[in-house]
PDB file of C-alpha atoms in Angstrom:
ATOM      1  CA  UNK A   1      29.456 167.168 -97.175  1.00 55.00           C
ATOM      2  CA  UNK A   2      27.805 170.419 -97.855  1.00 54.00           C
ATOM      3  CA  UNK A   3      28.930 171.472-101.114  1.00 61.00           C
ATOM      4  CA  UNK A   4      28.272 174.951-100.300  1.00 67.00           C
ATOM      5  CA  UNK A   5      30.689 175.283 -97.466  1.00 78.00           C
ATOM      6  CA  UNK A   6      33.455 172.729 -99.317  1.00 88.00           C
ATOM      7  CA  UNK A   7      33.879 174.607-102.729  1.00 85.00           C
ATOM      8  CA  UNK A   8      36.665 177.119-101.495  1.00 85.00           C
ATOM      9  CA  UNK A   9      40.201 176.584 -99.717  1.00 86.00           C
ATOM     10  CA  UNK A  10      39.770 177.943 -96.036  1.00 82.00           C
ATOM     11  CA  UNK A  11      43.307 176.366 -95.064  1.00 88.00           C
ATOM     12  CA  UNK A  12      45.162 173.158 -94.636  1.00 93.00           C
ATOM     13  CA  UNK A  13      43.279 170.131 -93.730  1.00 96.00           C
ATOM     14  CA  UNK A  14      44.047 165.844 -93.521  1.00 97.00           C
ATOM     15  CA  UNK A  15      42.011 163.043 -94.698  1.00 98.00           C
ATOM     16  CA  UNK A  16      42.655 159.275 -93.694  1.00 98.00           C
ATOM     17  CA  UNK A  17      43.368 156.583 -96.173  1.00 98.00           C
ATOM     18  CA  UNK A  18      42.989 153.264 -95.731  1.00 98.00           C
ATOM     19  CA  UNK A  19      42.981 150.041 -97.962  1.00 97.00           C
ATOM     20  CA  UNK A  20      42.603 146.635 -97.760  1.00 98.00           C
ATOM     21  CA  UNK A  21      40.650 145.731 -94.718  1.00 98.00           C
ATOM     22  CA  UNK A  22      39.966 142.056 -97.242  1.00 98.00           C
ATOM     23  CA  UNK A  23      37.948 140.107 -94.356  1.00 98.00           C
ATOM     24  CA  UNK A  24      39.192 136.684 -94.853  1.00 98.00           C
ATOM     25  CA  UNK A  25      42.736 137.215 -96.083  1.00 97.00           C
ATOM     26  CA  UNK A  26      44.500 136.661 -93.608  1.00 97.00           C
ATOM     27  CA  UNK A  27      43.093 132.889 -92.923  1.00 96.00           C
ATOM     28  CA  UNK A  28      43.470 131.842 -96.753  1.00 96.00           C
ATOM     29  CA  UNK A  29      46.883 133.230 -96.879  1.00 96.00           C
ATOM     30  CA  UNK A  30      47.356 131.266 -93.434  1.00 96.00           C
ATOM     31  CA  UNK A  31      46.149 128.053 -95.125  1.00 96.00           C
ATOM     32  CA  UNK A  32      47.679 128.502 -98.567  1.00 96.00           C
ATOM     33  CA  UNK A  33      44.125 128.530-100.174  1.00 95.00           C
ATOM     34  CA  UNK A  34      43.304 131.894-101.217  1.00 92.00           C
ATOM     35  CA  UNK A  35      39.893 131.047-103.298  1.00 91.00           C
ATOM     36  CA  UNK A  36      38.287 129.119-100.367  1.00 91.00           C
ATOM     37  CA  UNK A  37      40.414 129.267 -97.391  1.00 94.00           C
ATOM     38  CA  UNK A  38      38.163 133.048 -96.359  1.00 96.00           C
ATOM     39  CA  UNK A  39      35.897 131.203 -93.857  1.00 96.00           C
ATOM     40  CA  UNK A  40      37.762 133.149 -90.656  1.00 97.00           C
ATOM     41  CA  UNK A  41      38.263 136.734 -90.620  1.00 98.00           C
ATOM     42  CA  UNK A  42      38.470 137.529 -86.710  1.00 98.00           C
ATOM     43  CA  UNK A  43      41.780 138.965 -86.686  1.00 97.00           C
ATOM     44  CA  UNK A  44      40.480 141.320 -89.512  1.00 98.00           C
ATOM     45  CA  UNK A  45      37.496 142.165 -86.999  1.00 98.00           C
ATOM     46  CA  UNK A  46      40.564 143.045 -84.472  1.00 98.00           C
ATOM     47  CA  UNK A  47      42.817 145.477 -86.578  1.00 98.00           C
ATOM     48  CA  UNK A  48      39.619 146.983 -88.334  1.00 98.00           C
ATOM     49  CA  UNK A  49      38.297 147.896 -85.156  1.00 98.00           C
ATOM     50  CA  UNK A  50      41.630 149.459 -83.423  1.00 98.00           C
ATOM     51  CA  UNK A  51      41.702 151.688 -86.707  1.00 98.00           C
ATOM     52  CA  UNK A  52      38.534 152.936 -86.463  1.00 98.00           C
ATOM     53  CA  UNK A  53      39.302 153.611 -82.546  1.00 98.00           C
ATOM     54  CA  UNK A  54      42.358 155.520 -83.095  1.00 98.00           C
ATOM     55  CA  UNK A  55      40.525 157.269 -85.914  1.00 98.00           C
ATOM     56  CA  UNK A  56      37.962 158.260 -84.165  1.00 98.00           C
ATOM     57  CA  UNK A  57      40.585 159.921 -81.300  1.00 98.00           C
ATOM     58  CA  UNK A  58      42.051 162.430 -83.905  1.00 98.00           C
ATOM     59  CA  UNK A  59      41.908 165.632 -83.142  1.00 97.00           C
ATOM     60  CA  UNK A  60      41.665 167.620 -84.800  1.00 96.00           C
ATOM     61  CA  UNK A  61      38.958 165.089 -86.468  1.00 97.00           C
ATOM     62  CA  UNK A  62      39.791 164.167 -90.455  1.00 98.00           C
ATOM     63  CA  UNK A  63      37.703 165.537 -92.841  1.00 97.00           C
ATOM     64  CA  UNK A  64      37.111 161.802 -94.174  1.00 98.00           C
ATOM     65  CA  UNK A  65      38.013 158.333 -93.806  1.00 98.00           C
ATOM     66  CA  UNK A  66      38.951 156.629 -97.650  1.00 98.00           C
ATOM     67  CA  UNK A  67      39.122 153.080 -97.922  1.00 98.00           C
ATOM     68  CA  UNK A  68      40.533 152.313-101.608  1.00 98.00           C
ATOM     69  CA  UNK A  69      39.264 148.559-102.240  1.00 98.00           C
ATOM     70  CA  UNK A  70      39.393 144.813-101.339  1.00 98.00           C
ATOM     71  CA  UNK A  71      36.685 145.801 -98.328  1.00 98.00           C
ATOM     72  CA  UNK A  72      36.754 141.935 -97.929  1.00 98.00           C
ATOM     73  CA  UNK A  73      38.460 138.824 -99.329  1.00 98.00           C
ATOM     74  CA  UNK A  74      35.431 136.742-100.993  1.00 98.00           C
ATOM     75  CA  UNK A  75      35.272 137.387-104.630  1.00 97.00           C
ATOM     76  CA  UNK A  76      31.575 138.074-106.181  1.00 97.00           C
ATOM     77  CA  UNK A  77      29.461 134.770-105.682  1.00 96.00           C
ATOM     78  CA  UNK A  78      31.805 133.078-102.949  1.00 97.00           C
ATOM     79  CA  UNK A  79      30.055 131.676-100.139  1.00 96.00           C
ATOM     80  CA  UNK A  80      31.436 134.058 -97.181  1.00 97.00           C
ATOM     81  CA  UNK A  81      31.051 137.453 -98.960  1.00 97.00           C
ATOM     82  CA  UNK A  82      27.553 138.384 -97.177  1.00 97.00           C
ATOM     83  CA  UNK A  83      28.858 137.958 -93.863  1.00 98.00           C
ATOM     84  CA  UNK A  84      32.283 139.034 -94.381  1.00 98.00           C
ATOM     85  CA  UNK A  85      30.527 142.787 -95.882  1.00 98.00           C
ATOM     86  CA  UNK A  86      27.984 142.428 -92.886  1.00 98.00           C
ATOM     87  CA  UNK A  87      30.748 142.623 -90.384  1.00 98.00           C
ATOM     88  CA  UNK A  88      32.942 145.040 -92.159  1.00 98.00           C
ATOM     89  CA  UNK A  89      29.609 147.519 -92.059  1.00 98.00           C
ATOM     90  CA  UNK A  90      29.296 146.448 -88.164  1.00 98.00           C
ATOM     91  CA  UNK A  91      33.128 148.082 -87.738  1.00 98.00           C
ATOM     92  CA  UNK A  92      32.854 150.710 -89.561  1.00 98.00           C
ATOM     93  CA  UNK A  93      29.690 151.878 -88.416  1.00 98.00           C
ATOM     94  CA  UNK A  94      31.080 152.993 -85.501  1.00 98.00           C
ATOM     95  CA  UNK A  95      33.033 155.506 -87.207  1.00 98.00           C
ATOM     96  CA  UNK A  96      32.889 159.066 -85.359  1.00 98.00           C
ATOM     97  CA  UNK A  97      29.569 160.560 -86.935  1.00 97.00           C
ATOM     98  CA  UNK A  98      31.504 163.811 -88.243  1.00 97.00           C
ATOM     99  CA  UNK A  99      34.126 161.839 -90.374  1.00 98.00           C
ATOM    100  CA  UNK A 100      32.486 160.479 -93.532  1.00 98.00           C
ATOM    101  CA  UNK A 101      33.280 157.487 -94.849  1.00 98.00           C
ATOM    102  CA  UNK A 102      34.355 157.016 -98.748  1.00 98.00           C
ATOM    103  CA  UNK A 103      34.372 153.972-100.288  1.00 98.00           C
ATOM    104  CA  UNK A 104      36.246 153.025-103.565  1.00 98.00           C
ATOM    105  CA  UNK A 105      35.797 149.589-105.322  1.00 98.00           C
ATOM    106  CA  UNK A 106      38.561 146.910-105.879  1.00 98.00           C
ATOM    107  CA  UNK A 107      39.116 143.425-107.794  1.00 98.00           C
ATOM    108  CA  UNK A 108      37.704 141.496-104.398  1.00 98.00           C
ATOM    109  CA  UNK A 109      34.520 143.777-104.659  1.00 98.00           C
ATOM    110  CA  UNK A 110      33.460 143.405-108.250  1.00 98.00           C
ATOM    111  CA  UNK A 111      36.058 141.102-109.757  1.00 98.00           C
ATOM    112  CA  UNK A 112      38.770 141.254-111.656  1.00 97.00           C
ATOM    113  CA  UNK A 113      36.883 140.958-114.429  1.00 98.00           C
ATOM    114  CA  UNK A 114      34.165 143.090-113.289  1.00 98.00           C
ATOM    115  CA  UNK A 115      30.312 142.766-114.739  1.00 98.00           C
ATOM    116  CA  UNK A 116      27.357 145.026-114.834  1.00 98.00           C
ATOM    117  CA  UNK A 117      26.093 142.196-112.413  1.00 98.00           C
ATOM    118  CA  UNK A 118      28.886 142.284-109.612  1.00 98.00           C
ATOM    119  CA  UNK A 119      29.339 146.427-110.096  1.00 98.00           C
ATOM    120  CA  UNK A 120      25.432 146.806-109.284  1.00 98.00           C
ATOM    121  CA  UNK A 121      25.959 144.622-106.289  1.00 98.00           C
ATOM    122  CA  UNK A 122      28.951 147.029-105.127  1.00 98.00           C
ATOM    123  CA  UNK A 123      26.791 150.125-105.435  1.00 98.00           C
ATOM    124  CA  UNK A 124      24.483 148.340-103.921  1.00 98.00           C
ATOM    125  CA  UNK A 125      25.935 147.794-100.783  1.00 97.00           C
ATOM    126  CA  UNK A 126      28.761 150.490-101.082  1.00 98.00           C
ATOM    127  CA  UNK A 127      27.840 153.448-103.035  1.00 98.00           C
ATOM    128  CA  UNK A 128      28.769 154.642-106.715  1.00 98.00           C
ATOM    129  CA  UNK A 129      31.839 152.796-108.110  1.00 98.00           C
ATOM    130  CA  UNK A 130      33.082 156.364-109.455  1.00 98.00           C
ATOM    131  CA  UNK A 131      31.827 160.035-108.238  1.00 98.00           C
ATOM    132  CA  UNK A 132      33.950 163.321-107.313  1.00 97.00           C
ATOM    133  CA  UNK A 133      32.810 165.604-104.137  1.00 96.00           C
ATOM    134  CA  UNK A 134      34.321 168.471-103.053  1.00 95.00           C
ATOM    135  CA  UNK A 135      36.080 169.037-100.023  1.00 95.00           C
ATOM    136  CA  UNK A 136      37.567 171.989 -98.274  1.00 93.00           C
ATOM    137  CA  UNK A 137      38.463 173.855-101.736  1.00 92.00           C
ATOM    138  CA  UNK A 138      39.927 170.337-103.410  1.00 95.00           C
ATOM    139  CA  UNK A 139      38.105 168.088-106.032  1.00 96.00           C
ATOM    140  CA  UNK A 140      38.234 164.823-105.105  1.00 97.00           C
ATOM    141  CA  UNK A 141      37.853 161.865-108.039  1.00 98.00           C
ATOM    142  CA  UNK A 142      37.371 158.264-107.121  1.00 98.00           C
ATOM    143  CA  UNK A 143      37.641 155.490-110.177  1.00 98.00           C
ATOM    144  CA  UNK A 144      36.797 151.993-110.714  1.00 98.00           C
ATOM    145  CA  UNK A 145      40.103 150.917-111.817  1.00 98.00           C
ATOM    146  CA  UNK A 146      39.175 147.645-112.330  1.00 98.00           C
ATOM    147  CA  UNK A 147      37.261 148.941-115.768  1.00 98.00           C
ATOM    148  CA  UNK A 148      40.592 150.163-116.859  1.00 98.00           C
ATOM    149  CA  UNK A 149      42.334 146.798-115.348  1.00 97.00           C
ATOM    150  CA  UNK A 150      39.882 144.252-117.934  1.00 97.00           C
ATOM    151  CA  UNK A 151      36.248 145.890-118.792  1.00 98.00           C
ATOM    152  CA  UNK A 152      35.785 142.852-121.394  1.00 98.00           C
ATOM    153  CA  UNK A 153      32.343 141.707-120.144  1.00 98.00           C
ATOM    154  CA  UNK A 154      31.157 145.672-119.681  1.00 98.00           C
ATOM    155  CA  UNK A 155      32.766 147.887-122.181  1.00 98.00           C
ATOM    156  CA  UNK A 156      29.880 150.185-122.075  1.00 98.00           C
ATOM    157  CA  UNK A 157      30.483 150.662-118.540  1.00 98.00           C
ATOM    158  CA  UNK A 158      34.120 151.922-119.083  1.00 98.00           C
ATOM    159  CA  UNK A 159      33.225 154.019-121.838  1.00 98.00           C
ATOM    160  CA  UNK A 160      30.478 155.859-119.369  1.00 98.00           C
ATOM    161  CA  UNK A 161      33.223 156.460-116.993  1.00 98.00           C
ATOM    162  CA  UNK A 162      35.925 158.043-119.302  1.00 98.00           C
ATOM    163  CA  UNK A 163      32.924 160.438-120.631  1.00 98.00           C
ATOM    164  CA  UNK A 164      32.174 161.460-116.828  1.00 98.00           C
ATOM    165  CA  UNK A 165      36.000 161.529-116.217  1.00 98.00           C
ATOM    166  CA  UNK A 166      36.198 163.919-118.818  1.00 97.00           C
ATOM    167  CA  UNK A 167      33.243 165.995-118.175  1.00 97.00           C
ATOM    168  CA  UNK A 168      34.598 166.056-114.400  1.00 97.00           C
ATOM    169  CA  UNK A 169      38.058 167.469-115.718  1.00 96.00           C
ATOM    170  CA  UNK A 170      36.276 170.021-117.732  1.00 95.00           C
ATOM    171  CA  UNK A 171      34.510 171.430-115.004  1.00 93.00           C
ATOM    172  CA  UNK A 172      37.487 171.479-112.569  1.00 92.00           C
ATOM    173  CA  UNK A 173      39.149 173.127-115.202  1.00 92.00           C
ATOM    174  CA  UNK A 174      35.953 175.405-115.795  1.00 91.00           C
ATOM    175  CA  UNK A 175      35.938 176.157-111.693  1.00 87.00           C
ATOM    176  CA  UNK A 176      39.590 177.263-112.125  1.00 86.00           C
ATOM    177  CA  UNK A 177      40.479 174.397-109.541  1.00 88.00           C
ATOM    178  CA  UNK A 178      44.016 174.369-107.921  1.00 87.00           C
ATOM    179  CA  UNK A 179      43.919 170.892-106.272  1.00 93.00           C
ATOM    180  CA  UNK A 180      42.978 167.721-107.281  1.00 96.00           C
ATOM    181  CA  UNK A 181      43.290 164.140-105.955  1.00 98.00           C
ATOM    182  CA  UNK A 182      42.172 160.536-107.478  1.00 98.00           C
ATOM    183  CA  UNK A 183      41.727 157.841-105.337  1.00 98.00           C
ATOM    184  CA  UNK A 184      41.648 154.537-107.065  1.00 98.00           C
ATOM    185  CA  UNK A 185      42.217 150.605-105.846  1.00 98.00           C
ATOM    186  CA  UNK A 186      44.871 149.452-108.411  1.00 98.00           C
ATOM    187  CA  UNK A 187      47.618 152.111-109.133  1.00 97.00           C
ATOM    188  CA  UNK A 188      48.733 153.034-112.594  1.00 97.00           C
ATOM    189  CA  UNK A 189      52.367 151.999-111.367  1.00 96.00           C
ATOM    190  CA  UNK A 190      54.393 150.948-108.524  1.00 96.00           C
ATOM    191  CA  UNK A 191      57.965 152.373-109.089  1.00 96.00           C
ATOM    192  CA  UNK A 192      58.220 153.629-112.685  1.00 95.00           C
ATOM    193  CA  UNK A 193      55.405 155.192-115.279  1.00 95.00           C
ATOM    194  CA  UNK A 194      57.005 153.078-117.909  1.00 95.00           C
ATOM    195  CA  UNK A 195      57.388 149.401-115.965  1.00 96.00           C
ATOM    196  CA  UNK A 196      56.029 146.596-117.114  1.00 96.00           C
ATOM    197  CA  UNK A 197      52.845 145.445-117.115  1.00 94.00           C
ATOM    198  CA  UNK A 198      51.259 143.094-114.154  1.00 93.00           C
ATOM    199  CA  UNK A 199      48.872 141.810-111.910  1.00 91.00           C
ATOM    200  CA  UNK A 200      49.495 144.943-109.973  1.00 95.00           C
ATOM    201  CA  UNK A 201      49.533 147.765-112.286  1.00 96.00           C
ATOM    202  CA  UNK A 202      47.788 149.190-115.330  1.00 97.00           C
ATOM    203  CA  UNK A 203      48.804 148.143-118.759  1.00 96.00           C
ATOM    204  CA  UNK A 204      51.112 150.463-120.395  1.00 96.00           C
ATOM    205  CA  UNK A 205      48.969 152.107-122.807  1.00 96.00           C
ATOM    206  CA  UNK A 206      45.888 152.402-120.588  1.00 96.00           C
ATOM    207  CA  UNK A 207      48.320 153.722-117.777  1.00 96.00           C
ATOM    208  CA  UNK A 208      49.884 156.587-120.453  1.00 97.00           C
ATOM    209  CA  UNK A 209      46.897 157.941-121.790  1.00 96.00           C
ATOM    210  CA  UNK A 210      45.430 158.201-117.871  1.00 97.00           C
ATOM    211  CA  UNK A 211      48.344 159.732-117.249  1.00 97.00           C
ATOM    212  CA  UNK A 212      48.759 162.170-119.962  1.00 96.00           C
ATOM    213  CA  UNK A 213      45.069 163.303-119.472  1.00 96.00           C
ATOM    214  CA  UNK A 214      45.717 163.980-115.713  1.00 96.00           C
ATOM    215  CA  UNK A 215      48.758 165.924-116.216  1.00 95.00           C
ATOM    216  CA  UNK A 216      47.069 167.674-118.518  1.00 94.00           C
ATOM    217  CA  UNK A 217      44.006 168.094-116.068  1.00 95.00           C
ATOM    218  CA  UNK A 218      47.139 169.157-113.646  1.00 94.00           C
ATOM    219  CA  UNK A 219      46.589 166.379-111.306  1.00 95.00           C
ATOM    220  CA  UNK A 220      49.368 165.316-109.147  1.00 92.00           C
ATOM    221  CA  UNK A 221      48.378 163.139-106.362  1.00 95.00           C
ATOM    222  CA  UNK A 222      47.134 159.552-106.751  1.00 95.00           C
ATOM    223  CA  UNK A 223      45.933 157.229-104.129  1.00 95.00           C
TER     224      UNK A 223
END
């Protein structure tokens, strides 16, 4: 994007979000073997592609393509993760040119207990595991949930991204901004802000204090 041209609202506008493309899952759910049962992901290849065709038939075009997490299946160190990545970047790189492509990190990309080890490998092959841009007048946030989900093996890792959070909600604040939207992999609840916690949520008091500081921050959209 060129920040220049993104900073101010020049009317309404649509993104695309997507989410678990998880190359693989389909065969270990198949098979009932979810750690090693990832060695087939062609019907993956199949639905990946048709999205990125119909995507790429929009018109008007979206001003980017979000996928929030589980890119593939094969958790850090598993024996199909290379290729299952390799052919996720072979769909995707057919992506119109004009529609930029964001990617934000889930428990199948780094683990869900994520290291300094697995999150360089992400960023290695995926970009920054947090950043903001700007697009069309909104400021855009995307987390790595998974340091809010269990950062015990890189607690200096989650303590670097609340400082940027907050340094990124002081400017937005500073800029005067109107809009603001987070994309993150796991949500901070499914039905109620005070449920229980689980595999699929953030733990209560982690999931208040995000939420107090982004309604605060006036943030009210969360993928």
């Amino acid at each position: 994007f060129l920040l220049d041209d993104e900073y101010q609202w020049k009317g309404p506008f649509y993104f695309i979000q997507g989410a678990d493309p998880q190359f693989g899952l389909m065969k270990a759910w198949a098979v009932g073997d979810i750690k090693n049962g990832d060695d087939e992901w062609g019907e993956e290849i199949k639905l990946a592609e048709q999205a990125v065709q119909a995507i790429n038939k929009l018109n008007p075009k979206p001003k980017f393509f979000v996928l929030c997490g589980d890119l593939i299946h094969g958790m850090p160190g598993t024996q199909w993760r290379n290729d299952q990545e390799q052919d996720l970047k072979n769909v995707l790189k057919n992506t119109d040119q004009d529609i930029p492509l964001v990617f934000v990190s889930g428990n199948h990309d780094i683990g869900n207990t994520p290291t300094r080890e697995t999150i360089d490998d992400y960023c290695k092959n995926w970009g920054d595991d947090y950043f903001s841009f700007w697009v069309g007048g909104v400021f855009f946030l995307v987390l790595n949930s998974q340091l809010y989900f269990d950062s015990s093996k890189c607690p200096e890792l989650k303590q670097a991204q609340d400082v940027w959070l907050n340094e990124q909600l002081a400017l937005a604040d500073k800029q005067k901004c109107k809009h603001i939207i987070v994309f993150q992999h796991i949500p901070l609840f499914l039905r109620k802000p005070d449920e229980d916690h689980d595999y699929f949520n953030l733990e209560k008091s982690v999931r208040q204090e995000i939420m107090e500081k982004f309604q605060k921050a006036g943030i009210f959209s969360n993928f």
